[in-house]
C-alpha cells in the first residue's frame, strides 16, 4: 500500500483517491452509521414491545419454562467471537493481506451461521412444543425481537458472501474497502444489539 | 502515517483484544450469576445484569465500533446520542404509559386486579338492565347499594324514556328475558 493512500488520516473508510484534494471524504461511513442508528430505533421499539407484553403469558409458558441460559451463553459466545474474528479480518485487510482477510472472514461467517442455526433450532423447538409466536403476547414479542435480530445476522452473512466474491474479483480497491468497513460496522452493531437481547430478553427473565 | 490511519478507522490489535477481553468478562459475569442461581436480592440481581449490559454496550461502541469525538468530525457521536435519547423516550415512555393503563384498567380486563374486586364490574351492567321502569327497585336487594357505582350508565332508572332508542342499551328492549 503506497503512502499516498495513507495520508488521508481523517478518512473513515478507505484510502481516498490520490488525485483528489485533501478534504475529500466518502459520505458512506456517516450515512451507514445513520442507517444503523435508525435500525437501532427499530430494535428499540421491539425491545419496548417486549418490555410491555413480556408478562402477558395468556396462561401459557413463562420464560423460566422455555429459556435455557447455557444455550444462550453458547449463542452469545459465537456472536462475540464472530465479532472479534471480523475485527481480525479488518486488520489483515488494512495490511492488504488477501489470504488472511478471506480466512478471518470465512471464520466470522461460519460462527454467524452457527449462531443462526442455533436460533432456528430454538425457534423450531419452541413452535414444536406449542410455544410459537401465536401462543401469547410474551411469545409474539419474543419471536418478533429475536427473529428480527436473526434476520439481520442472516442478511449480514449473505452480504459477507457477496463481498468475498467482490474481493476475489477486484481485490482491495477503494470501493471494496468501503464496503468491508460498512459490513464490519454492521457486524459489530449486531453483536451490540445481542447484548440487549441476552441480558434483557433472557437473563433478566430467568432471575 | 499508517498508524494514524489505523487509529481512526479499523482500530488496532490492542484495541480489538482489549474490547474482546472486556466484553468476555462483562458477558461471563451476568451468565454466571444467573446460572449459578446465586442467593441475592432479585431486584439487585436484575440491576446488576442491566448495568453490566449497559457497560458492555459502551465497550463495544468504543473498542469495536470506534465511536469517538474525532470520527466524522463528531457526527457519529451526535447521531449515537440522538438515538440513545429517542430510545430512552420510547422505552421509558412505553413502560410508563402501559403501567398506568394497567393500573387504571377495568378490573375484569386486568387479571392481576381480579382478586381485589371480583364482583363489582360484572354486577353493574347486570343491574342496569334489570332495573326496568315500573319495576320495584326495593325488591332488588343489590340495586340500591350498587346504583351509585355506575350513575352514568344507569339510564334505565329514568321513567318515561324510551330505552330502545338509546345506543348501547339494546338489550333492554327484551324485558322478557328478565
JSON list of N, CA and C in Angstrom, two decimals, chain A residues 6 8-9 11-12 29-30 33 37 40-41 44-45 48 51-52 69-70 73 76 80-81 84 87-88 90-91 94-95 181 185 188 191-192 195 198-200 203-204 207, chain B residues 5-6 8-11 13 16 20 23-24 27 30-31 34-35 42 45 49-50 53 56 60-61 64-65 67 72 75-76 79-80 83 86-87 90-91 94-95 98:
[
{"chain": "A", "resi": 6, "resn": "UNK", "atom": "N", "xyz": [-2.25, 6.55, 2.32]},
{"chain": "A", "resi": 6, "resn": "UNK", "atom": "CA", "xyz": [-2.38, 6.55, 3.76]},
{"chain": "A", "resi": 6, "resn": "UNK", "atom": "C", "xyz": [-2.40, 7.95, 4.35]},
{"chain": "A", "resi": 8, "resn": "UNK", "atom": "N", "xyz": [-4.54, 10.22, 4.06]},
{"chain": "A", "resi": 8, "resn": "UNK", "atom": "CA", "xyz": [-5.88, 10.69, 4.44]},
{"chain": "A", "resi": 8, "resn": "UNK", "atom": "C", "xyz": [-6.19, 10.23, 5.85]},
{"chain": "A", "resi": 9, "resn": "UNK", "atom": "N", "xyz": [-5.57, 10.88, 6.84]},
{"chain": "A", "resi": 9, "resn": "UNK", "atom": "CA", "xyz": [-5.76, 10.44, 8.22]},
{"chain": "A", "resi": 9, "resn": "UNK", "atom": "C", "xyz": [-7.20, 10.50, 8.67]},
{"chain": "A", "resi": 11, "resn": "UNK", "atom": "N", "xyz": [-9.94, 10.25, 6.78]},
{"chain": "A", "resi": 11, "resn": "UNK", "atom": "CA", "xyz": [-10.89, 9.45, 6.01]},
{"chain": "A", "resi": 11, "resn": "UNK", "atom": "C", "xyz": [-11.27, 8.21, 6.80]},
{"chain": "A", "resi": 12, "resn": "UNK", "atom": "N", "xyz": [-12.56, 8.00, 6.98]},
{"chain": "A", "resi": 12, "resn": "UNK", "atom": "CA", "xyz": [-13.00, 6.95, 7.88]},
{"chain": "A", "resi": 12, "resn": "UNK", "atom": "C", "xyz": [-13.09, 5.60, 7.19]},
{"chain": "A", "resi": 29, "resn": "UNK", "atom": "N", "xyz": [-19.47, 6.25, 5.26]},
{"chain": "A", "resi": 29, "resn": "UNK", "atom": "CA", "xyz": [-19.40, 5.85, 6.67]},
{"chain": "A", "resi": 29, "resn": "UNK", "atom": "C", "xyz": [-20.45, 6.55, 7.54]},
{"chain": "A", "resi": 30, "resn": "UNK", "atom": "N", "xyz": [-20.59, 7.85, 7.37]},
{"chain": "A", "resi": 30, "resn": "UNK", "atom": "CA", "xyz": [-21.56, 8.57, 8.18]},
{"chain": "A", "resi": 30, "resn": "UNK", "atom": "C", "xyz": [-22.98, 8.16, 7.81]},
{"chain": "A", "resi": 33, "resn": "UNK", "atom": "N", "xyz": [-23.72, 4.87, 9.25]},
{"chain": "A", "resi": 33, "resn": "UNK", "atom": "CA", "xyz": [-23.92, 4.98, 10.69]},
{"chain": "A", "resi": 33, "resn": "UNK", "atom": "C", "xyz": [-25.33, 5.49, 11.00]},
{"chain": "A", "resi": 37, "resn": "UNK", "atom": "N", "xyz": [-28.23, 3.71, 13.17]},
{"chain": "A", "resi": 37, "resn": "UNK", "atom": "CA", "xyz": [-28.95, 4.32, 14.28]},
{"chain": "A", "resi": 37, "resn": "UNK", "atom": "C", "xyz": [-30.46, 4.18, 14.08]},
{"chain": "A", "resi": 40, "resn": "UNK", "atom": "N", "xyz": [-31.28, 0.83, 14.96]},
{"chain": "A", "resi": 40, "resn": "UNK", "atom": "CA", "xyz": [-31.24, 0.77, 16.42]},
{"chain": "A", "resi": 40, "resn": "UNK", "atom": "C", "xyz": [-32.60, 1.19, 17.00]},
{"chain": "A", "resi": 41, "resn": "UNK", "atom": "N", "xyz": [-33.24, 2.18, 16.37]},
{"chain": "A", "resi": 41, "resn": "UNK", "atom": "CA", "xyz": [-34.55, 2.61, 16.84]},
{"chain": "A", "resi": 41, "resn": "UNK", "atom": "C", "xyz": [-35.59, 1.53, 16.60]},
{"chain": "A", "resi": 44, "resn": "UNK", "atom": "N", "xyz": [-35.13, -0.74, 19.25]},
{"chain": "A", "resi": 44, "resn": "UNK", "atom": "CA", "xyz": [-35.61, -0.11, 20.48]},
{"chain": "A", "resi": 44, "resn": "UNK", "atom": "C", "xyz": [-37.11, -0.26, 20.66]},
{"chain": "A", "resi": 45, "resn": "UNK", "atom": "N", "xyz": [-37.87, -0.06, 19.56]},
{"chain": "A", "resi": 45, "resn": "UNK", "atom": "CA", "xyz": [-39.33, -0.22, 19.67]},
{"chain": "A", "resi": 45, "resn": "UNK", "atom": "C", "xyz": [-39.68, -1.68, 19.93]},
{"chain": "A", "resi": 48, "resn": "UNK", "atom": "N", "xyz": [-39.10, -2.29, 23.48]},
{"chain": "A", "resi": 48, "resn": "UNK", "atom": "CA", "xyz": [-40.19, -1.69, 24.27]},
{"chain": "A", "resi": 48, "resn": "UNK", "atom": "C", "xyz": [-41.43, -2.58, 24.20]},
{"chain": "A", "resi": 51, "resn": "UNK", "atom": "N", "xyz": [-40.89, -5.37, 26.48]},
{"chain": "A", "resi": 51, "resn": "UNK", "atom": "CA", "xyz": [-40.99, -4.92, 27.87]},
{"chain": "A", "resi": 51, "resn": "UNK", "atom": "C", "xyz": [-42.45, -4.81, 28.29]},
{"chain": "A", "resi": 52, "resn": "UNK", "atom": "N", "xyz": [-43.30, -4.35, 27.36]},
{"chain": "A", "resi": 52, "resn": "UNK", "atom": "CA", "xyz": [-44.71, -4.15, 27.69]},
{"chain": "A", "resi": 52, "resn": "UNK", "atom": "C", "xyz": [-45.47, -5.47, 27.70]},
{"chain": "A", "resi": 69, "resn": "UNK", "atom": "N", "xyz": [-30.32, -20.96, 29.93]},
{"chain": "A", "resi": 69, "resn": "UNK", "atom": "CA", "xyz": [-29.22, -19.98, 29.90]},
{"chain": "A", "resi": 69, "resn": "UNK", "atom": "C", "xyz": [-27.94, -20.53, 29.26]},
{"chain": "A", "resi": 70, "resn": "UNK", "atom": "N", "xyz": [-27.68, -21.83, 29.42]},
{"chain": "A", "resi": 70, "resn": "UNK", "atom": "CA", "xyz": [-26.48, -22.41, 28.81]},
{"chain": "A", "resi": 70, "resn": "UNK", "atom": "C", "xyz": [-26.51, -22.31, 27.30]},
{"chain": "A", "resi": 73, "resn": "UNK", "atom": "N", "xyz": [-25.84, -18.81, 26.32]},
{"chain": "A", "resi": 73, "resn": "UNK", "atom": "CA", "xyz": [-24.43, -18.48, 26.53]},
{"chain": "A", "resi": 73, "resn": "UNK", "atom": "C", "xyz": [-23.60, -18.90, 25.31]},
{"chain": "A", "resi": 76, "resn": "UNK", "atom": "N", "xyz": [-24.25, -16.51, 22.52]},
{"chain": "A", "resi": 76, "resn": "UNK", "atom": "CA", "xyz": [-23.55, -15.25, 22.79]},
{"chain": "A", "resi": 76, "resn": "UNK", "atom": "C", "xyz": [-22.07, -15.37, 22.46]},
{"chain": "A", "resi": 80, "resn": "UNK", "atom": "N", "xyz": [-19.97, -13.14, 19.77]},
{"chain": "A", "resi": 80, "resn": "UNK", "atom": "CA", "xyz": [-18.85, -12.31, 20.21]},
{"chain": "A", "resi": 80, "resn": "UNK", "atom": "C", "xyz": [-17.56, -12.71, 19.50]},
{"chain": "A", "resi": 81, "resn": "UNK", "atom": "N", "xyz": [-17.33, -14.02, 19.38]},
{"chain": "A", "resi": 81, "resn": "UNK", "atom": "CA", "xyz": [-16.14, -14.49, 18.67]},
{"chain": "A", "resi": 81, "resn": "UNK", "atom": "C", "xyz": [-16.18, -14.05, 17.21]},
{"chain": "A", "resi": 84, "resn": "UNK", "atom": "N", "xyz": [-15.06, -10.56, 16.94]},
{"chain": "A", "resi": 84, "resn": "UNK", "atom": "CA", "xyz": [-13.61, -10.42, 17.08]},
{"chain": "A", "resi": 84, "resn": "UNK", "atom": "C", "xyz": [-12.90, -10.90, 15.81]},
{"chain": "A", "resi": 87, "resn": "UNK", "atom": "N", "xyz": [-13.01, -8.34, 13.29]},
{"chain": "A", "resi": 87, "resn": "UNK", "atom": "CA", "xyz": [-12.01, -7.32, 13.59]},
{"chain": "A", "resi": 87, "resn": "UNK", "atom": "C", "xyz": [-10.64, -7.74, 13.10]},
{"chain": "A", "resi": 88, "resn": "UNK", "atom": "N", "xyz": [-10.31, -9.03, 13.26]},
{"chain": "A", "resi": 88, "resn": "UNK", "atom": "CA", "xyz": [-9.03, -9.55, 12.76]},
{"chain": "A", "resi": 88, "resn": "UNK", "atom": "C", "xyz": [-8.97, -9.42, 11.24]},
{"chain": "A", "resi": 90, "resn": "UNK", "atom": "N", "xyz": [-10.43, -7.25, 9.41]},
{"chain": "A", "resi": 90, "resn": "UNK", "atom": "CA", "xyz": [-10.22, -5.85, 9.04]},
{"chain": "A", "resi": 90, "resn": "UNK", "atom": "C", "xyz": [-8.75, -5.47, 9.20]},
{"chain": "A", "resi": 91, "resn": "UNK", "atom": "N", "xyz": [-8.11, -5.98, 10.27]},
{"chain": "A", "resi": 91, "resn": "UNK", "atom": "CA", "xyz": [-6.69, -5.66, 10.49]},
{"chain": "A", "resi": 91, "resn": "UNK", "atom": "C", "xyz": [-5.83, -6.25, 9.36]},
{"chain": "A", "resi": 94, "resn": "UNK", "atom": "N", "xyz": [-6.36, -4.07, 6.12]},
{"chain": "A", "resi": 94, "resn": "UNK", "atom": "CA", "xyz": [-5.60, -2.82, 6.09]},
{"chain": "A", "resi": 94, "resn": "UNK", "atom": "C", "xyz": [-4.17, -3.09, 5.63]},
{"chain": "A", "resi": 95, "resn": "UNK", "atom": "N", "xyz": [-3.66, -4.30, 5.97]},
{"chain": "A", "resi": 95, "resn": "UNK", "atom": "CA", "xyz": [-2.31, -4.67, 5.55]},
{"chain": "A", "resi": 95, "resn": "UNK", "atom": "C", "xyz": [-2.30, -5.27, 4.14]},
{"chain": "A", "resi": 181, "resn": "UNK", "atom": "N", "xyz": [-15.60, -2.04, 5.31]},
{"chain": "A", "resi": 181, "resn": "UNK", "atom": "CA", "xyz": [-15.72, -1.27, 6.53]},
{"chain": "A", "resi": 181, "resn": "UNK", "atom": "C", "xyz": [-17.19, -1.15, 6.98]},
{"chain": "A", "resi": 185, "resn": "UNK", "atom": "N", "xyz": [-18.84, -2.59, 10.51]},
{"chain": "A", "resi": 185, "resn": "UNK", "atom": "CA", "xyz": [-19.63, -1.83, 11.46]},
{"chain": "A", "resi": 185, "resn": "UNK", "atom": "C", "xyz": [-20.99, -2.52, 11.70]},
{"chain": "A", "resi": 188, "resn": "UNK", "atom": "N", "xyz": [-20.42, -5.65, 13.98]},
{"chain": "A", "resi": 188, "resn": "UNK", "atom": "CA", "xyz": [-20.25, -5.30, 15.40]},
{"chain": "A", "resi": 188, "resn": "UNK", "atom": "C", "xyz": [-21.55, -4.77, 16.00]},
{"chain": "A", "resi": 191, "resn": "UNK", "atom": "N", "xyz": [-23.78, -7.53, 17.12]},
{"chain": "A", "resi": 191, "resn": "UNK", "atom": "CA", "xyz": [-23.32, -8.07, 18.39]},
{"chain": "A", "resi": 191, "resn": "UNK", "atom": "C", "xyz": [-23.75, -7.17, 19.54]},
{"chain": "A", "resi": 192, "resn": "UNK", "atom": "N", "xyz": [-23.72, -5.87, 19.30]},
{"chain": "A", "resi": 192, "resn": "UNK", "atom": "CA", "xyz": [-24.14, -4.90, 20.31]},
{"chain": "A", "resi": 192, "resn": "UNK", "atom": "C", "xyz": [-25.62, -5.09, 20.65]},
{"chain": "A", "resi": 195, "resn": "UNK", "atom": "N", "xyz": [-26.30, -7.99, 22.94]},
{"chain": "A", "resi": 195, "resn": "UNK", "atom": "CA", "xyz": [-26.07, -7.75, 24.38]},
{"chain": "A", "resi": 195, "resn": "UNK", "atom": "C", "xyz": [-27.41, -7.44, 25.04]},
{"chain": "A", "resi": 198, "resn": "UNK", "atom": "N", "xyz": [-29.61, -10.82, 25.07]},
{"chain": "A", "resi": 198, "resn": "UNK", "atom": "CA", "xyz": [-29.33, -11.86, 26.07]},
{"chain": "A", "resi": 198, "resn": "UNK", "atom": "C", "xyz": [-29.53, -11.35, 27.49]},
{"chain": "A", "resi": 199, "resn": "UNK", "atom": "N", "xyz": [-29.29, -10.05, 27.72]},
{"chain": "A", "resi": 199, "resn": "UNK", "atom": "CA", "xyz": [-29.49, -9.51, 29.06]},
{"chain": "A", "resi": 199, "resn": "UNK", "atom": "C", "xyz": [-30.97, -9.33, 29.38]},
{"chain": "A", "resi": 200, "resn": "UNK", "atom": "N", "xyz": [-31.64, -8.64, 28.47]},
{"chain": "A", "resi": 200, "resn": "UNK", "atom": "CA", "xyz": [-32.99, -8.15, 28.75]},
{"chain": "A", "resi": 200, "resn": "UNK", "atom": "C", "xyz": [-34.06, -9.19, 28.45]},
{"chain": "A", "resi": 203, "resn": "UNK", "atom": "N", "xyz": [-31.71, -13.31, 30.30]},
{"chain": "A", "resi": 203, "resn": "UNK", "atom": "CA", "xyz": [-31.17, -13.43, 31.66]},
{"chain": "A", "resi": 203, "resn": "UNK", "atom": "C", "xyz": [-32.07, -12.82, 32.72]},
{"chain": "A", "resi": 204, "resn": "UNK", "atom": "N", "xyz": [-32.53, -11.58, 32.46]},
{"chain": "A", "resi": 204, "resn": "UNK", "atom": "CA", "xyz": [-33.32, -10.89, 33.48]},
{"chain": "A", "resi": 204, "resn": "UNK", "atom": "C", "xyz": [-34.60, -11.67, 33.79]},
{"chain": "A", "resi": 207, "resn": "UNK", "atom": "N", "xyz": [-34.10, -14.69, 36.27]},
{"chain": "A", "resi": 207, "resn": "UNK", "atom": "CA", "xyz": [-33.69, -14.42, 37.66]},
{"chain": "A", "resi": 207, "resn": "UNK", "atom": "C", "xyz": [-34.81, -14.87, 38.60]},
{"chain": "B", "resi": 5, "resn": "UNK", "atom": "N", "xyz": [-3.72, 6.32, 10.37]},
{"chain": "B", "resi": 5, "resn": "UNK", "atom": "CA", "xyz": [-4.86, 5.84, 9.58]},
{"chain": "B", "resi": 5, "resn": "UNK", "atom": "C", "xyz": [-5.61, 4.74, 10.35]},
{"chain": "B", "resi": 6, "resn": "UNK", "atom": "N", "xyz": [-4.86, 3.77, 10.89]},
{"chain": "B", "resi": 6, "resn": "UNK", "atom": "CA", "xyz": [-5.49, 2.66, 11.59]},
{"chain": "B", "resi": 6, "resn": "UNK", "atom": "C", "xyz": [-6.25, 3.13, 12.81]},
{"chain": "B", "resi": 8, "resn": "UNK", "atom": "N", "xyz": [-7.90, 5.73, 13.33]},
{"chain": "B", "resi": 8, "resn": "UNK", "atom": "CA", "xyz": [-9.18, 6.37, 13.08]},
{"chain": "B", "resi": 8, "resn": "UNK", "atom": "C", "xyz": [-10.22, 5.44, 12.49]},
{"chain": "B", "resi": 9, "resn": "UNK", "atom": "N", "xyz": [-9.79, 4.36, 11.86]},
{"chain": "B", "resi": 9, "resn": "UNK", "atom": "CA", "xyz": [-10.78, 3.57, 11.15]},
{"chain": "B", "resi": 9, "resn": "UNK", "atom": "C", "xyz": [-10.96, 2.18, 11.72]},
{"chain": "B", "resi": 10, "resn": "UNK", "atom": "N", "xyz": [-9.95, 1.36, 11.63]},
{"chain": "B", "resi": 10, "resn": "UNK", "atom": "CA", "xyz": [-10.14, -0.05, 11.96]},
{"chain": "B", "resi": 10, "resn": "UNK", "atom": "C", "xyz": [-9.63, -0.40, 13.34]},
{"chain": "B", "resi": 11, "resn": "UNK", "atom": "N", "xyz": [-9.10, 0.56, 14.05]},
{"chain": "B", "resi": 11, "resn": "UNK", "atom": "CA", "xyz": [-8.54, 0.25, 15.35]},
{"chain": "B", "resi": 11, "resn": "UNK", "atom": "C", "xyz": [-7.25, -0.52, 15.20]},
{"chain": "B", "resi": 13, "resn": "UNK", "atom": "N", "xyz": [-4.78, -3.95, 16.88]},
{"chain": "B", "resi": 13, "resn": "UNK", "atom": "CA", "xyz": [-4.87, -5.26, 17.53]},
{"chain": "B", "resi": 13, "resn": "UNK", "atom": "C", "xyz": [-5.09, -5.09, 19.03]},
{"chain": "B", "resi": 16, "resn": "UNK", "atom": "N", "xyz": [-8.69, -4.19, 19.72]},
{"chain": "B", "resi": 16, "resn": "UNK", "atom": "CA", "xyz": [-9.56, -5.33, 19.47]},
{"chain": "B", "resi": 16, "resn": "UNK", "atom": "C", "xyz": [-9.51, -6.31, 20.64]},
{"chain": "B", "resi": 20, "resn": "UNK", "atom": "N", "xyz": [-12.28, -7.35, 23.34]},
{"chain": "B", "resi": 20, "resn": "UNK", "atom": "CA", "xyz": [-12.68, -8.76, 23.46]},
{"chain": "B", "resi": 20, "resn": "UNK", "atom": "C", "xyz": [-12.65, -9.22, 24.90]},
{"chain": "B", "resi": 23, "resn": "UNK", "atom": "N", "xyz": [-15.40, -7.46, 26.91]},
{"chain": "B", "resi": 23, "resn": "UNK", "atom": "CA", "xyz": [-16.72, -7.98, 26.55]},
{"chain": "B", "resi": 23, "resn": "UNK", "atom": "C", "xyz": [-16.93, -9.37, 27.11]},
{"chain": "B", "resi": 24, "resn": "UNK", "atom": "N", "xyz": [-15.87, -10.20, 27.04]},
{"chain": "B", "resi": 24, "resn": "UNK", "atom": "CA", "xyz": [-15.99, -11.57, 27.57]},
{"chain": "B", "resi": 24, "resn": "UNK", "atom": "C", "xyz": [-16.26, -11.54, 29.07]},
{"chain": "B", "resi": 27, "resn": "UNK", "atom": "N", "xyz": [-19.70, -10.43, 29.82]},
{"chain": "B", "resi": 27, "resn": "UNK", "atom": "CA", "xyz": [-20.71, -11.42, 29.44]},
{"chain": "B", "resi": 27, "resn": "UNK", "atom": "C", "xyz": [-20.74, -12.56, 30.45]},
{"chain": "B", "resi": 30, "resn": "UNK", "atom": "N", "xyz": [-22.68, -11.83, 34.19]},
{"chain": "B", "resi": 30, "resn": "UNK", "atom": "CA", "xyz": [-24.14, -12.00, 34.33]},
{"chain": "B", "resi": 30, "resn": "UNK", "atom": "C", "xyz": [-24.61, -13.44, 34.12]},
{"chain": "B", "resi": 31, "resn": "UNK", "atom": "N", "xyz": [-24.02, -14.15, 33.14]},
{"chain": "B", "resi": 31, "resn": "UNK", "atom": "CA", "xyz": [-24.42, -15.53, 32.91]},
{"chain": "B", "resi": 31, "resn": "UNK", "atom": "C", "xyz": [-24.11, -16.39, 34.14]},
{"chain": "B", "resi": 34, "resn": "UNK", "atom": "N", "xyz": [-26.62, -15.69, 36.96]},
{"chain": "B", "resi": 34, "resn": "UNK", "atom": "CA", "xyz": [-27.96, -16.25, 36.74]},
{"chain": "B", "resi": 34, "resn": "UNK", "atom": "C", "xyz": [-27.92, -17.78, 36.76]},
{"chain": "B", "resi": 35, "resn": "UNK", "atom": "N", "xyz": [-26.89, -18.36, 36.13]},
{"chain": "B", "resi": 35, "resn": "UNK", "atom": "CA", "xyz": [-26.86, -19.82, 36.01]},
{"chain": "B", "resi": 35, "resn": "UNK", "atom": "C", "xyz": [-26.52, -20.50, 37.33]},
{"chain": "B", "resi": 42, "resn": "UNK", "atom": "N", "xyz": [-33.52, -10.24, 44.30]},
{"chain": "B", "resi": 42, "resn": "UNK", "atom": "CA", "xyz": [-33.89, -10.36, 42.89]},
{"chain": "B", "resi": 42, "resn": "UNK", "atom": "C", "xyz": [-33.72, -9.03, 42.15]},
{"chain": "B", "resi": 45, "resn": "UNK", "atom": "N", "xyz": [-30.09, -8.26, 41.57]},
{"chain": "B", "resi": 45, "resn": "UNK", "atom": "CA", "xyz": [-29.51, -9.09, 40.52]},
{"chain": "B", "resi": 45, "resn": "UNK", "atom": "C", "xyz": [-29.91, -8.58, 39.13]},
{"chain": "B", "resi": 49, "resn": "UNK", "atom": "N", "xyz": [-27.37, -7.15, 36.18]},
{"chain": "B", "resi": 49, "resn": "UNK", "atom": "CA", "xyz": [-27.37, -7.61, 34.79]},
{"chain": "B", "resi": 49, "resn": "UNK", "atom": "C", "xyz": [-27.56, -6.44, 33.82]},
{"chain": "B", "resi": 50, "resn": "UNK", "atom": "N", "xyz": [-28.49, -5.54, 34.16]},
{"chain": "B", "resi": 50, "resn": "UNK", "atom": "CA", "xyz": [-28.76, -4.40, 33.28]},
{"chain": "B", "resi": 50, "resn": "UNK", "atom": "C", "xyz": [-27.56, -3.46, 33.20]},
{"chain": "B", "resi": 53, "resn": "UNK", "atom": "N", "xyz": [-24.81, -4.94, 31.13]},
{"chain": "B", "resi": 53, "resn": "UNK", "atom": "CA", "xyz": [-25.16, -4.85, 29.71]},
{"chain": "B", "resi": 53, "resn": "UNK", "atom": "C", "xyz": [-24.88, -3.45, 29.17]},
{"chain": "B", "resi": 56, "resn": "UNK", "atom": "N", "xyz": [-21.21, -3.01, 28.78]},
{"chain": "B", "resi": 56, "resn": "UNK", "atom": "CA", "xyz": [-20.69, -3.76, 27.63]},
{"chain": "B", "resi": 56, "resn": "UNK", "atom": "C", "xyz": [-21.06, -3.08, 26.30]},
{"chain": "B", "resi": 60, "resn": "UNK", "atom": "N", "xyz": [-18.39, -2.02, 23.48]},
{"chain": "B", "resi": 60, "resn": "UNK", "atom": "CA", "xyz": [-18.48, -2.33, 22.05]},
{"chain": "B", "resi": 60, "resn": "UNK", "atom": "C", "xyz": [-18.40, -1.06, 21.21]},
{"chain": "B", "resi": 61, "resn": "UNK", "atom": "N", "xyz": [-19.09, -0.01, 21.66]},
{"chain": "B", "resi": 61, "resn": "UNK", "atom": "CA", "xyz": [-19.07, 1.24, 20.89]},
{"chain": "B", "resi": 61, "resn": "UNK", "atom": "C", "xyz": [-17.66, 1.79, 20.79]},
{"chain": "B", "resi": 64, "resn": "UNK", "atom": "N", "xyz": [-14.95, -1.67, 19.47]},
{"chain": "B", "resi": 64, "resn": "UNK", "atom": "CA", "xyz": [-15.25, -2.36, 18.21]},
{"chain": "B", "resi": 64, "resn": "UNK", "atom": "C", "xyz": [-15.75, -1.39, 17.14]},
{"chain": "B", "resi": 65, "resn": "UNK", "atom": "N", "xyz": [-16.63, -0.48, 17.53]},
{"chain": "B", "resi": 65, "resn": "UNK", "atom": "CA", "xyz": [-17.22, 0.42, 16.54]},
{"chain": "B", "resi": 65, "resn": "UNK", "atom": "C", "xyz": [-16.46, 1.75, 16.43]},
{"chain": "B", "resi": 67, "resn": "UNK", "atom": "N", "xyz": [-16.46, 4.52, 18.01]},
{"chain": "B", "resi": 67, "resn": "UNK", "atom": "CA", "xyz": [-17.18, 5.80, 18.09]},
{"chain": "B", "resi": 67, "resn": "UNK", "atom": "C", "xyz": [-16.38, 6.71, 19.01]},
{"chain": "B", "resi": 72, "resn": "UNK", "atom": "N", "xyz": [-15.49, 11.34, 11.85]},
{"chain": "B", "resi": 72, "resn": "UNK", "atom": "CA", "xyz": [-16.50, 12.10, 11.08]},
{"chain": "B", "resi": 72, "resn": "UNK", "atom": "C", "xyz": [-16.83, 13.44, 11.75]},
{"chain": "B", "resi": 75, "resn": "UNK", "atom": "N", "xyz": [-19.77, 13.63, 14.17]},
{"chain": "B", "resi": 75, "resn": "UNK", "atom": "CA", "xyz": [-21.17, 13.40, 13.79]},
{"chain": "B", "resi": 75, "resn": "UNK", "atom": "C", "xyz": [-21.66, 12.01, 14.18]},
{"chain": "B", "resi": 76, "resn": "UNK", "atom": "N", "xyz": [-20.76, 11.04, 14.23]},
{"chain": "B", "resi": 76, "resn": "UNK", "atom": "CA", "xyz": [-21.23, 9.71, 14.66]},
{"chain": "B", "resi": 76, "resn": "UNK", "atom": "C", "xyz": [-21.63, 9.75, 16.14]},
{"chain": "B", "resi": 79, "resn": "UNK", "atom": "N", "xyz": [-25.01, 11.44, 16.30]},
{"chain": "B", "resi": 79, "resn": "UNK", "atom": "CA", "xyz": [-26.07, 10.52, 15.88]},
{"chain": "B", "resi": 79, "resn": "UNK", "atom": "C", "xyz": [-26.37, 9.49, 16.94]},
{"chain": "B", "resi": 80, "resn": "UNK", "atom": "N", "xyz": [-25.30, 8.98, 17.57]},
{"chain": "B", "resi": 80, "resn": "UNK", "atom": "CA", "xyz": [-25.48, 7.96, 18.61]},
{"chain": "B", "resi": 80, "resn": "UNK", "atom": "C", "xyz": [-26.24, 8.54, 19.80]},
{"chain": "B", "resi": 83, "resn": "UNK", "atom": "N", "xyz": [-29.92, 8.93, 19.00]},
{"chain": "B", "resi": 83, "resn": "UNK", "atom": "CA", "xyz": [-30.70, 7.69, 19.04]},
{"chain": "B", "resi": 83, "resn": "UNK", "atom": "C", "xyz": [-30.85, 7.18, 20.46]},
{"chain": "B", "resi": 86, "resn": "UNK", "atom": "N", "xyz": [-33.75, 9.14, 21.88]},
{"chain": "B", "resi": 86, "resn": "UNK", "atom": "CA", "xyz": [-35.04, 8.68, 21.35]},
{"chain": "B", "resi": 86, "resn": "UNK", "atom": "C", "xyz": [-35.39, 7.31, 21.94]},
{"chain": "B", "resi": 87, "resn": "UNK", "atom": "N", "xyz": [-34.38, 6.45, 22.04]},
{"chain": "B", "resi": 87, "resn": "UNK", "atom": "CA", "xyz": [-34.62, 5.12, 22.63]},
{"chain": "B", "resi": 87, "resn": "UNK", "atom": "C", "xyz": [-35.13, 5.23, 24.06]},
{"chain": "B", "resi": 90, "resn": "UNK", "atom": "N", "xyz": [-38.73, 6.26, 23.97]},
{"chain": "B", "resi": 90, "resn": "UNK", "atom": "CA", "xyz": [-39.60, 5.17, 23.51]},
{"chain": "B", "resi": 90, "resn": "UNK", "atom": "C", "xyz": [-39.79, 4.14, 24.62]},
{"chain": "B", "resi": 91, "resn": "UNK", "atom": "N", "xyz": [-38.67, 3.68, 25.20]},
{"chain": "B", "resi": 91, "resn": "UNK", "atom": "CA", "xyz": [-38.76, 2.55, 26.15]},
{"chain": "B", "resi": 91, "resn": "UNK", "atom": "C", "xyz": [-39.36, 3.00, 27.47]},
{"chain": "B", "resi": 94, "resn": "UNK", "atom": "N", "xyz": [-43.05, 4.01, 26.91]},
{"chain": "B", "resi": 94, "resn": "UNK", "atom": "CA", "xyz": [-43.94, 2.86, 26.73]},
{"chain": "B", "resi": 94, "resn": "UNK", "atom": "C", "xyz": [-44.25, 2.20, 28.07]},
{"chain": "B", "resi": 95, "resn": "UNK", "atom": "N", "xyz": [-43.19, 1.96, 28.83]},
{"chain": "B", "resi": 95, "resn": "UNK", "atom": "CA", "xyz": [-43.39, 1.27, 30.11]},
{"chain": "B", "resi": 95, "resn": "UNK", "atom": "C", "xyz": [-44.26, 2.11, 31.04]},
{"chain": "B", "resi": 98, "resn": "UNK", "atom": "N", "xyz": [-47.97, 2.23, 29.64]},
{"chain": "B", "resi": 98, "resn": "UNK", "atom": "CA", "xyz": [-48.65, 0.94, 29.76]},
{"chain": "B", "resi": 98, "resn": "UNK", "atom": "C", "xyz": [-48.85, 0.55, 31.22]}
]
